[in-house]
Short mmCIF file of C-alpha atoms and ligand atoms in Angstrom, two decimals:
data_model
loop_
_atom_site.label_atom_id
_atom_site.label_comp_id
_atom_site.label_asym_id
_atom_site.label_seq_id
_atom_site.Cartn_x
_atom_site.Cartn_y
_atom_site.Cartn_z
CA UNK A 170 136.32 115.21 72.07
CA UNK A 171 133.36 112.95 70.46
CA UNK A 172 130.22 112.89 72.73
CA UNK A 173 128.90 109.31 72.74
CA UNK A 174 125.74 108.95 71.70
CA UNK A 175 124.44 106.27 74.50
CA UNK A 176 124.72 109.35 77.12
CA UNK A 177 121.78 111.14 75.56
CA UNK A 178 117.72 110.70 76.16
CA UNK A 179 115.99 111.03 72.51
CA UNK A 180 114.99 114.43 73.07
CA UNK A 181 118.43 115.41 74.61
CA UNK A 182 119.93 114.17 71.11
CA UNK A 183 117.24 116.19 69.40
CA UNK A 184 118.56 119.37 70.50
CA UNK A 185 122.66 118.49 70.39
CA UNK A 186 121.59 117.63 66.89
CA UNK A 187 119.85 120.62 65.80
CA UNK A 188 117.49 118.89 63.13
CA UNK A 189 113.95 117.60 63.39
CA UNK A 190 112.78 114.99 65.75
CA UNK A 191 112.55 111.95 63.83
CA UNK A 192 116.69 111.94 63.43
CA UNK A 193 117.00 111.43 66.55
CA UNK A 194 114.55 108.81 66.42
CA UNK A 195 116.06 107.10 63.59
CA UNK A 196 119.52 107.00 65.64
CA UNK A 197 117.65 105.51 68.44
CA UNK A 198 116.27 102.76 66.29
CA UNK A 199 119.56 102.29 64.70
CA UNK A 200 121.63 101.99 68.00
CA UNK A 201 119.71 100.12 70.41
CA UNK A 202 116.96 98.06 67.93
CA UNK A 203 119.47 97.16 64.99
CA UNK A 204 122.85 97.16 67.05
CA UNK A 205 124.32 99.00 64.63
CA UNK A 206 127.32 100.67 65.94
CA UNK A 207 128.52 102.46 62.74
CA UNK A 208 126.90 105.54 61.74
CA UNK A 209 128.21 105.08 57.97
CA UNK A 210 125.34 101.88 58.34
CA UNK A 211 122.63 104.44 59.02
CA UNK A 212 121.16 104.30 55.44
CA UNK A 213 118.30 106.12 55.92
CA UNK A 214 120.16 109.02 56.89
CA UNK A 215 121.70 111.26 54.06
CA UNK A 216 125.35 111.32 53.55
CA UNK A 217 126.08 114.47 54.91
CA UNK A 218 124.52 113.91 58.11
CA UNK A 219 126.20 110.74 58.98
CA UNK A 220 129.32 112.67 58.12
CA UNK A 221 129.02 115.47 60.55
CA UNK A 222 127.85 112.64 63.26
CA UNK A 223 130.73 111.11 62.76
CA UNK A 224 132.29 114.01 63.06
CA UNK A 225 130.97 114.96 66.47
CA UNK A 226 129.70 111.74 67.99
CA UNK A 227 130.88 108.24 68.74
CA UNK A 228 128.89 105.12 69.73
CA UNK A 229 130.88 104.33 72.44
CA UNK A 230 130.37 101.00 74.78
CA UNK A 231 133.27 99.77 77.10
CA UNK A 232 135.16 96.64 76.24
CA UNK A 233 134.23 93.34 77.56
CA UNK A 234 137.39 92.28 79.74
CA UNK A 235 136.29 89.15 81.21
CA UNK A 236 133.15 86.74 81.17
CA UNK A 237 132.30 84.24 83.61
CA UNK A 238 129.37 81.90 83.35
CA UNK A 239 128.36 80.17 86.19
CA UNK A 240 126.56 76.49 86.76
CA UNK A 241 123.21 78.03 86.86
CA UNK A 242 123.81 80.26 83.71
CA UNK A 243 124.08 83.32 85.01
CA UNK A 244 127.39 84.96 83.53
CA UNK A 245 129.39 88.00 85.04
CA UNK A 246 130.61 91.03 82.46
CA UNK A 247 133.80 93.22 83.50
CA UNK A 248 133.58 95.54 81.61
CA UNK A 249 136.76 98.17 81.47
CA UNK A 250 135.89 101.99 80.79
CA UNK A 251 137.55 104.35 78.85
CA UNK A 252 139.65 106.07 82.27
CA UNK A 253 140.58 102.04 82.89
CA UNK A 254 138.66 101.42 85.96
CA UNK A 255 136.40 98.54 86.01
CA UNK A 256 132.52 97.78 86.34
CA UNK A 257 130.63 94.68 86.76
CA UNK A 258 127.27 93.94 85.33
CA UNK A 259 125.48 90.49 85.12
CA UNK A 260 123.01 88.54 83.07
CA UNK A 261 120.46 86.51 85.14
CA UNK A 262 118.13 83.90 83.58
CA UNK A 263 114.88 84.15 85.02
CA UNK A 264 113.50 81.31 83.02
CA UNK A 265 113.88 79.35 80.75
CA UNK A 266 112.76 78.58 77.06
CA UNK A 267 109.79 76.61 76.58
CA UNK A 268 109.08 75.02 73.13
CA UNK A 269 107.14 72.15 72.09
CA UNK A 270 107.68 68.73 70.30
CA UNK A 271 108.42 70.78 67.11
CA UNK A 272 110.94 73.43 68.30
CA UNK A 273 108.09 76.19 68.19
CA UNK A 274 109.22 78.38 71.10
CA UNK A 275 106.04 78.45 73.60
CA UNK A 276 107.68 80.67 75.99
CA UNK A 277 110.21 82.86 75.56
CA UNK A 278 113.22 82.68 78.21
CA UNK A 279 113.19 85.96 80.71
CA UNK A 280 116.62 87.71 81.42
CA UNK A 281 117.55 90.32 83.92
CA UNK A 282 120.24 92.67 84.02
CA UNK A 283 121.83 93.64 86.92
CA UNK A 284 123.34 97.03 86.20
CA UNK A 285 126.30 99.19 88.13
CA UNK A 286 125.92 102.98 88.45
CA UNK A 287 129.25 103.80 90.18
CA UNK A 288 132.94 102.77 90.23
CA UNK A 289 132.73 101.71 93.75
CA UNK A 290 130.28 102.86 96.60
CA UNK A 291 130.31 105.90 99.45
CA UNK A 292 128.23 104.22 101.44
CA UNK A 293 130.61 101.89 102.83
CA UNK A 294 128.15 99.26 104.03
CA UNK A 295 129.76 96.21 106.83
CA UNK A 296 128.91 93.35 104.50
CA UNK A 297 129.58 94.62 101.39
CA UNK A 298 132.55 93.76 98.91
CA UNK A 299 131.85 96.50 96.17
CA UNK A 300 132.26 99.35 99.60
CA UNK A 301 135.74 97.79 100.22
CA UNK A 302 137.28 99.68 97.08
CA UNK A 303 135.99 102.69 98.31
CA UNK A 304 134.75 105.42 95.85
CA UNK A 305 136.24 106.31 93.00
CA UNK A 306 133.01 108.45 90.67
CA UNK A 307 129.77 108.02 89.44
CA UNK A 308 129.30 106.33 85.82
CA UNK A 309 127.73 108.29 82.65
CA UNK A 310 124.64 107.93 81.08
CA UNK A 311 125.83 106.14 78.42
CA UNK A 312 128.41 103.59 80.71
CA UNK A 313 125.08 102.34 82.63
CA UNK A 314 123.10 101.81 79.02
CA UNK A 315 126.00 100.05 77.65
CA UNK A 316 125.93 97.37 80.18
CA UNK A 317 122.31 96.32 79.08
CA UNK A 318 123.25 97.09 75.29
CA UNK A 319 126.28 94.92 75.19
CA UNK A 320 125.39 92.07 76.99
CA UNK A 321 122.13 91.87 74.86
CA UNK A 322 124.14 92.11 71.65
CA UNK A 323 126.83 89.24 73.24
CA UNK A 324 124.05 86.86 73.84
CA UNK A 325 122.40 87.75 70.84
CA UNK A 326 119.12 88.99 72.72
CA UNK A 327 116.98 89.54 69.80
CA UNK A 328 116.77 93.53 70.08
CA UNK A 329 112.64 93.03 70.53
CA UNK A 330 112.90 91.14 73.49
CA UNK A 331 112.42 92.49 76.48
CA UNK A 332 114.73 92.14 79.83
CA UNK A 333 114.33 93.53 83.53
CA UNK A 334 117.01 95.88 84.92
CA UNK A 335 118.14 95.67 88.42
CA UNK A 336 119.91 98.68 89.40
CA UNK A 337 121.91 96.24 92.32
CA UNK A 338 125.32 96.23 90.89
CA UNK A 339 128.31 98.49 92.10
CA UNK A 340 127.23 101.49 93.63
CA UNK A 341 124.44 103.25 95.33
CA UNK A 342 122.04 104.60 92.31
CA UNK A 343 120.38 107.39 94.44
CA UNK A 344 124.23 109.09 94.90
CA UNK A 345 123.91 109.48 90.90
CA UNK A 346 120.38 110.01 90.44
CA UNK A 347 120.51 112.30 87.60
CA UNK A 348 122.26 110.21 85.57
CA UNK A 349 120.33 107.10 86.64
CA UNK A 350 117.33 108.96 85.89
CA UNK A 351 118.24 109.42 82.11
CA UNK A 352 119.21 106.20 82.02
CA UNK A 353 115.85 105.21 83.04
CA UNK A 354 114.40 107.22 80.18
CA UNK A 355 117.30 105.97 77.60
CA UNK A 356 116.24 102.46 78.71
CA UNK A 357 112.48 103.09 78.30
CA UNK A 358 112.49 104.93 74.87
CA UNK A 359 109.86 102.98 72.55
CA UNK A 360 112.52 103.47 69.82
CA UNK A 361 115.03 102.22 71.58
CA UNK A 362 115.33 99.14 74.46
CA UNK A 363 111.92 99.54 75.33
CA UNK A 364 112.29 98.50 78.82
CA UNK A 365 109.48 99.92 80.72
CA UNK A 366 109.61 101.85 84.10
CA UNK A 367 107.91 98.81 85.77
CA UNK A 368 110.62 96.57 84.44
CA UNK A 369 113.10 98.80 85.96
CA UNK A 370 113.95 98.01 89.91
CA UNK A 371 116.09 100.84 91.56
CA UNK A 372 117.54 99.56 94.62
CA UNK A 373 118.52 101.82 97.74
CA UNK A 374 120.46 101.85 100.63
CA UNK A 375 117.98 103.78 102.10
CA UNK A 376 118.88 107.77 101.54
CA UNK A 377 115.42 109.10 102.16
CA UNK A 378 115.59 112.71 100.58
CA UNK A 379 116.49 110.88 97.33
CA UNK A 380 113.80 108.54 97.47
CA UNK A 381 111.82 111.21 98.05
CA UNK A 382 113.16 113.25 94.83
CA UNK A 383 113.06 110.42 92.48
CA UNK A 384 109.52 109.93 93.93
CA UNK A 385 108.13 113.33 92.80
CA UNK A 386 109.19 112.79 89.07
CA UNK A 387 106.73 109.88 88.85
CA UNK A 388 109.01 107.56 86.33
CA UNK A 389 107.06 104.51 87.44
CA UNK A 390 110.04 102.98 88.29
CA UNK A 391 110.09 99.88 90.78
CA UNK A 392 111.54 100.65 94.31
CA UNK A 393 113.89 98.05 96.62
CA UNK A 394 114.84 99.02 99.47
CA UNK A 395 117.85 97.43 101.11
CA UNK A 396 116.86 97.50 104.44
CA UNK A 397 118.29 94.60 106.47
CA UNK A 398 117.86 95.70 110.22
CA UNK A 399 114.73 96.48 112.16
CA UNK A 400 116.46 98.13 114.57
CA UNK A 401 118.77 101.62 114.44
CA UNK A 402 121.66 100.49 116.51
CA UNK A 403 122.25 97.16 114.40
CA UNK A 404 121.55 99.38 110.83
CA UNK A 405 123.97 101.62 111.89
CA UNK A 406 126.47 98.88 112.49
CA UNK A 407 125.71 97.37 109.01
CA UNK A 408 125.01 100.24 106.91
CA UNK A 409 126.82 103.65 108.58
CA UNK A 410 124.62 105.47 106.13
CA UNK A 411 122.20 105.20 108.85
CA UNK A 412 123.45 107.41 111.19
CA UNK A 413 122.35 110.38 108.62
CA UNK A 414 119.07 108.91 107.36
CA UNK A 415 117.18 106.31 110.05
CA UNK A 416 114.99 103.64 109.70
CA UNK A 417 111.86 105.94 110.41
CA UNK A 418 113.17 108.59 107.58
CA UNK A 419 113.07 105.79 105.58
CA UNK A 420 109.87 104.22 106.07
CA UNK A 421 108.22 107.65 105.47
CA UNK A 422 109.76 107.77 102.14
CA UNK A 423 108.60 104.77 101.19
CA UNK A 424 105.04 105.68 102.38
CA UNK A 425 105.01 109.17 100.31
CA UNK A 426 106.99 107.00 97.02
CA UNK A 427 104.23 106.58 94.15
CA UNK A 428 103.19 103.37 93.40
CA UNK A 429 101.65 101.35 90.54
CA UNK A 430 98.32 99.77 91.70
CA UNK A 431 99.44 96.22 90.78
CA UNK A 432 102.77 96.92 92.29
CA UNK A 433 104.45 96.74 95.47
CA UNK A 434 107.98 98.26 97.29
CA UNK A 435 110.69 95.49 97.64
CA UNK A 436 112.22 95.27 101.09
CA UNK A 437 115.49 93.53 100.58
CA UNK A 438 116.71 92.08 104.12
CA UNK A 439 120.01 90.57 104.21
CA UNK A 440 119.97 87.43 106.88
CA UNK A 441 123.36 87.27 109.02
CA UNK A 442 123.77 84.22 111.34
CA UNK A 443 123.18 85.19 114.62
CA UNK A 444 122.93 89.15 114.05
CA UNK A 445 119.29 89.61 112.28
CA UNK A 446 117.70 86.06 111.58
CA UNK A 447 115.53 85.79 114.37
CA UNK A 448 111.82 85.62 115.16
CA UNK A 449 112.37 88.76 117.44
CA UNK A 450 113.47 91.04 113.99
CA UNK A 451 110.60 89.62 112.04
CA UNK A 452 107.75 90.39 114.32
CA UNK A 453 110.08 94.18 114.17
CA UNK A 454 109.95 93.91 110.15
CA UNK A 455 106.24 92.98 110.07
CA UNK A 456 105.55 95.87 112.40
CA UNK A 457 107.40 98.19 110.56
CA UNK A 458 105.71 97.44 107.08
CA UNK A 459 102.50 97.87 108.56
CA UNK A 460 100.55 100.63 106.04
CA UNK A 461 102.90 99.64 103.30
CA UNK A 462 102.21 97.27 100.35
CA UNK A 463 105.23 95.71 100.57
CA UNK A 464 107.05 92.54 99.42
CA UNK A 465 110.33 91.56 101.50
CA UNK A 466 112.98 89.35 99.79
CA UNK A 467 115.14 87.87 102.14
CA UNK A 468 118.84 87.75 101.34
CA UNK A 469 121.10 85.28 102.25
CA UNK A 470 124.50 86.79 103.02
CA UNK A 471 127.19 85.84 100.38
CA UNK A 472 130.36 85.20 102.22
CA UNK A 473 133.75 86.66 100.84
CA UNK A 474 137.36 86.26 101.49
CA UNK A 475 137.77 87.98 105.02
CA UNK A 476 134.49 88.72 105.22
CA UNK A 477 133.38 88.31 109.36
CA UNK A 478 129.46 87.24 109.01
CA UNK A 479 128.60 84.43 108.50
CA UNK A 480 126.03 82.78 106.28
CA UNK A 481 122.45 81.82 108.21
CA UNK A 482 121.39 78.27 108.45
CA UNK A 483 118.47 77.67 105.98
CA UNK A 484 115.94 76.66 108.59
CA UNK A 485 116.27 80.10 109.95
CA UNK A 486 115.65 81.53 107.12
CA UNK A 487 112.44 79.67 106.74
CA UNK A 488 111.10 80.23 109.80
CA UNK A 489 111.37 83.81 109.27
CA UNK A 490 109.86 83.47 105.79
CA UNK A 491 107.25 81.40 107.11
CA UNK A 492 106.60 84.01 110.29
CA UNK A 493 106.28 87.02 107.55
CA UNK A 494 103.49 84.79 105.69
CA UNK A 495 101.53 84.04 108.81
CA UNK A 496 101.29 87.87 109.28
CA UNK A 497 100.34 88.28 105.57
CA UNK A 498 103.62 89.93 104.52
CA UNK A 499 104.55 88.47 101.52
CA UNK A 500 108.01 86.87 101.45
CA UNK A 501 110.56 85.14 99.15
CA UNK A 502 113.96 84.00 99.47
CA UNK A 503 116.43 85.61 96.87
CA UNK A 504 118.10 82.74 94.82
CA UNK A 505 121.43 83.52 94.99
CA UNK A 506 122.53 83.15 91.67
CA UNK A 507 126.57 83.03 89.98
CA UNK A 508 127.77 82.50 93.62
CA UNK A 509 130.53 80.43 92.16
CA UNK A 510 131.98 83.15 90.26
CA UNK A 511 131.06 85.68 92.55
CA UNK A 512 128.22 87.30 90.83
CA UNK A 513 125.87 87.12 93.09
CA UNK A 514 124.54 90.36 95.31
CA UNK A 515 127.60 92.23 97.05
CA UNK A 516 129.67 90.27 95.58
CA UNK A 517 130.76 92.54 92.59
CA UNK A 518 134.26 94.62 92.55
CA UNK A 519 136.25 96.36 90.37
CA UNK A 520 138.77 94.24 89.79
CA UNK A 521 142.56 93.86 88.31
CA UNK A 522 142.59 97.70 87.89
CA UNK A 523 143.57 100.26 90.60
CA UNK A 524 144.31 103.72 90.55
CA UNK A 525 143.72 103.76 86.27
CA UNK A 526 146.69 101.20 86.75
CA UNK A 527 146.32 97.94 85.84
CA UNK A 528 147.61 95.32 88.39
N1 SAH B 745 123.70 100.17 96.58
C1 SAH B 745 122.43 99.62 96.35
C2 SAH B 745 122.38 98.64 95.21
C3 SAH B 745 123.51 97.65 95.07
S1 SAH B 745 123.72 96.36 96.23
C4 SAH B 745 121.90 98.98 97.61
O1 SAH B 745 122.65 98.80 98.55
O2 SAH B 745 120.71 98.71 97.64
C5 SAH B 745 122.50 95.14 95.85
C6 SAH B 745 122.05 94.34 97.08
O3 SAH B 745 123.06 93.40 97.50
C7 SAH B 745 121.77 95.21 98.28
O4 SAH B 745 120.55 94.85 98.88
C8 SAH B 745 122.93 94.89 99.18
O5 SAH B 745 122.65 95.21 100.49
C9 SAH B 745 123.15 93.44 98.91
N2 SAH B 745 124.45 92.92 99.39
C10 SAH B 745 125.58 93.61 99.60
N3 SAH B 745 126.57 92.77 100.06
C11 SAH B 745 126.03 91.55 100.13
C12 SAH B 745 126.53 90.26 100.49
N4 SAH B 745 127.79 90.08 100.85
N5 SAH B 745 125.69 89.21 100.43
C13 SAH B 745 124.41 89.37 100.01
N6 SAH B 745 123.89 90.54 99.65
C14 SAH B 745 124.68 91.63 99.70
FE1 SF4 B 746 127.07 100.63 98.39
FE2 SF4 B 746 124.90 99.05 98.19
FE3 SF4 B 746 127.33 98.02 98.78
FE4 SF4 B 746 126.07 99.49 100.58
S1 SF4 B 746 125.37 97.51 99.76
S2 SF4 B 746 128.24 99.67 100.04
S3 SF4 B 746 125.06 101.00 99.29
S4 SF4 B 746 126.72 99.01 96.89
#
């Protein structure tokens, strides 16, 4: 079988190749900064060598199934992989274009891509749709790189500019750190995306000892934290994931995780009505974050079909935002974005596929 190219860091493909460095370097700048997806295009390589990559490799990126663009821009990928299960990834516009009186572009729109790392999740969390599937394995390499790849290339994303990564699609990144962490190095590659570490948020359920491993190999990488209760007997409810790594486990890998001067860990904290959007949790949460440079994001929850929380009423949410200010924690509410095509956080499923059948 053909081993696709995208599942490979630079220097991985250096040694499968077997020929000096700059080969691989060349295929980098081929793949991911000319979208080329042909090796016969590679013209700078000789004819021989594009033979026996051909021969051996394949540029392999799952098919788009289905795109869904919502009011606010934001469009949802399915994407269906080569076993015929189903990922979701989505494109977020962060800003827009600004150009002046002549059409000279002033400042260039910012994207983010919000990435999926499994086919389902294991953690099984109360609120979440993407744990309802249950699990079904972890994605490649190459099938979390083609997410970013092909949605640049759809929305012709000119290969120089530069978008964020969210890793807060399907799936619980720190269950599949190893190949998460070479797609953190595929993504960064200076020959390839060029997507920095600090443009790159990993976001955790909480399991500490993995925090604490993807700590000690110092990527650079941004942290989030999905943390959502102050409290062990509600967490547990929410998140059973709890049970085996606490709040307090937590917090002490966040306090031992290295990070950038300018930078800060994201606390994500999902607002229920009526479980964990009073005053009472946020005097908890600002307690808790004491020591840390932190930054929490509140979440509003995103009701589904059949889903039993409910959504909390805005002025709650302020209040809480405003009592995390007062305390000097800063504290911004998440925009939830593509919440008419269900896009937004939690939201995302594999859908019309089961069981490699499709339905
Ligand atoms: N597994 C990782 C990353 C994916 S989930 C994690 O849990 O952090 C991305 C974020 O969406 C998490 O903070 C998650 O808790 C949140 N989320 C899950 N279900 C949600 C829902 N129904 N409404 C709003 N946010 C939700
Ligand atoms: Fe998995 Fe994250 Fe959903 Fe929890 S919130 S079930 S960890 S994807």
């Amino acid at each position: 079988m053909k081993k696709n190219i995208l599942d490979f860091t630079r220097e991985e493909l250096a040694k499968e190749l077997d020929s000096p460095s700059f080969r691989a370097k060349q295929i980098f700048q081929w793949v991911y900064q000319k979208y080329v997806d042909d090796f016969s295009k590679m013209s700078n390589l000789s004819k021989d060598f594009r033979k026996k990559l051909d021969e051996n490799f394949e540029i392999y990126t799952p098919e788009i199934v289905k795109k869904e663009i919502s009011k606010d821009g934001s469009i949802k990928y399915l994407f269906r992989l080569k076993d015929l299960h189903t990922i979701e990834s989505v494109l977020l516009p962060m800003k827009k274009e600004v150009k002046d009186s002549e059409g000279k572009i002033l400042k260039e729109a910012k994207y983010s891509i919000c990435v999926s790392t499994q086919v389902g999740c294991k953690v099984g969390c109360a609120f979440c749709l993407t744990a309802k599937g249950g699990f079904v394995r972890n994605l490649t390499p190459g099938e979390i790189v083609s997410q970013v790849l092909s949605i640049k290339k759809d929305n012709k994303i000119a290969s120089n500019r530069r978008v964020n990564i969210v890793y807060m699609g399907m799936g619980e990144p720190l269950d599949n750190l190893d190949n998460v962490v070479k797609s953190i190095k595929i993504f960064s590659d200076e020959n390839g995306l060029s997507i920095g570490p600090r443009r790159q948020t990993i976001s955790t359920s909480g399991l500490a000892p993995k925090i604490k491993k993807l700590g000690e190999k110092n990527l650079g990488v941004l942290l989030a934290i999905s943390l959502h209760a102050v409290d062990d007997e509600l967490r547990e409810k929410l998140m059973p994931i709890n049970k085996a790594y606490n709040i307090e486990s937590i917090i002490k890998a966040v306090k031992d995780f290295p990070v950038d001067q300018r930078k800060r860990v994201m606390f994500e904290y999902l607002m229920i009505k009526n479980l964990n959007d009073d005053i009472k949790s946020a005097k908890k949460l600002v307690k808790l974050l004491n020591g840390i440079k932190a930054k929490v994001n509140l979440i509003l929850f995103n009701p589904y079909p059949g889903s039993n929380f409910k959504r909390p009423d805005t002025e709650d949410v302020k209040k809480f935002q405003q009592y995390l200010l007062d305390k000097g924690v800063l504290c911004t509410i998440r925009e939830s974005k593509g919440l008419d095509i269900s896009a937004a956080c939690g939201q995302l499923r594999e859908k019309g596929v089961q069981n490699g059948n499709t339905i």
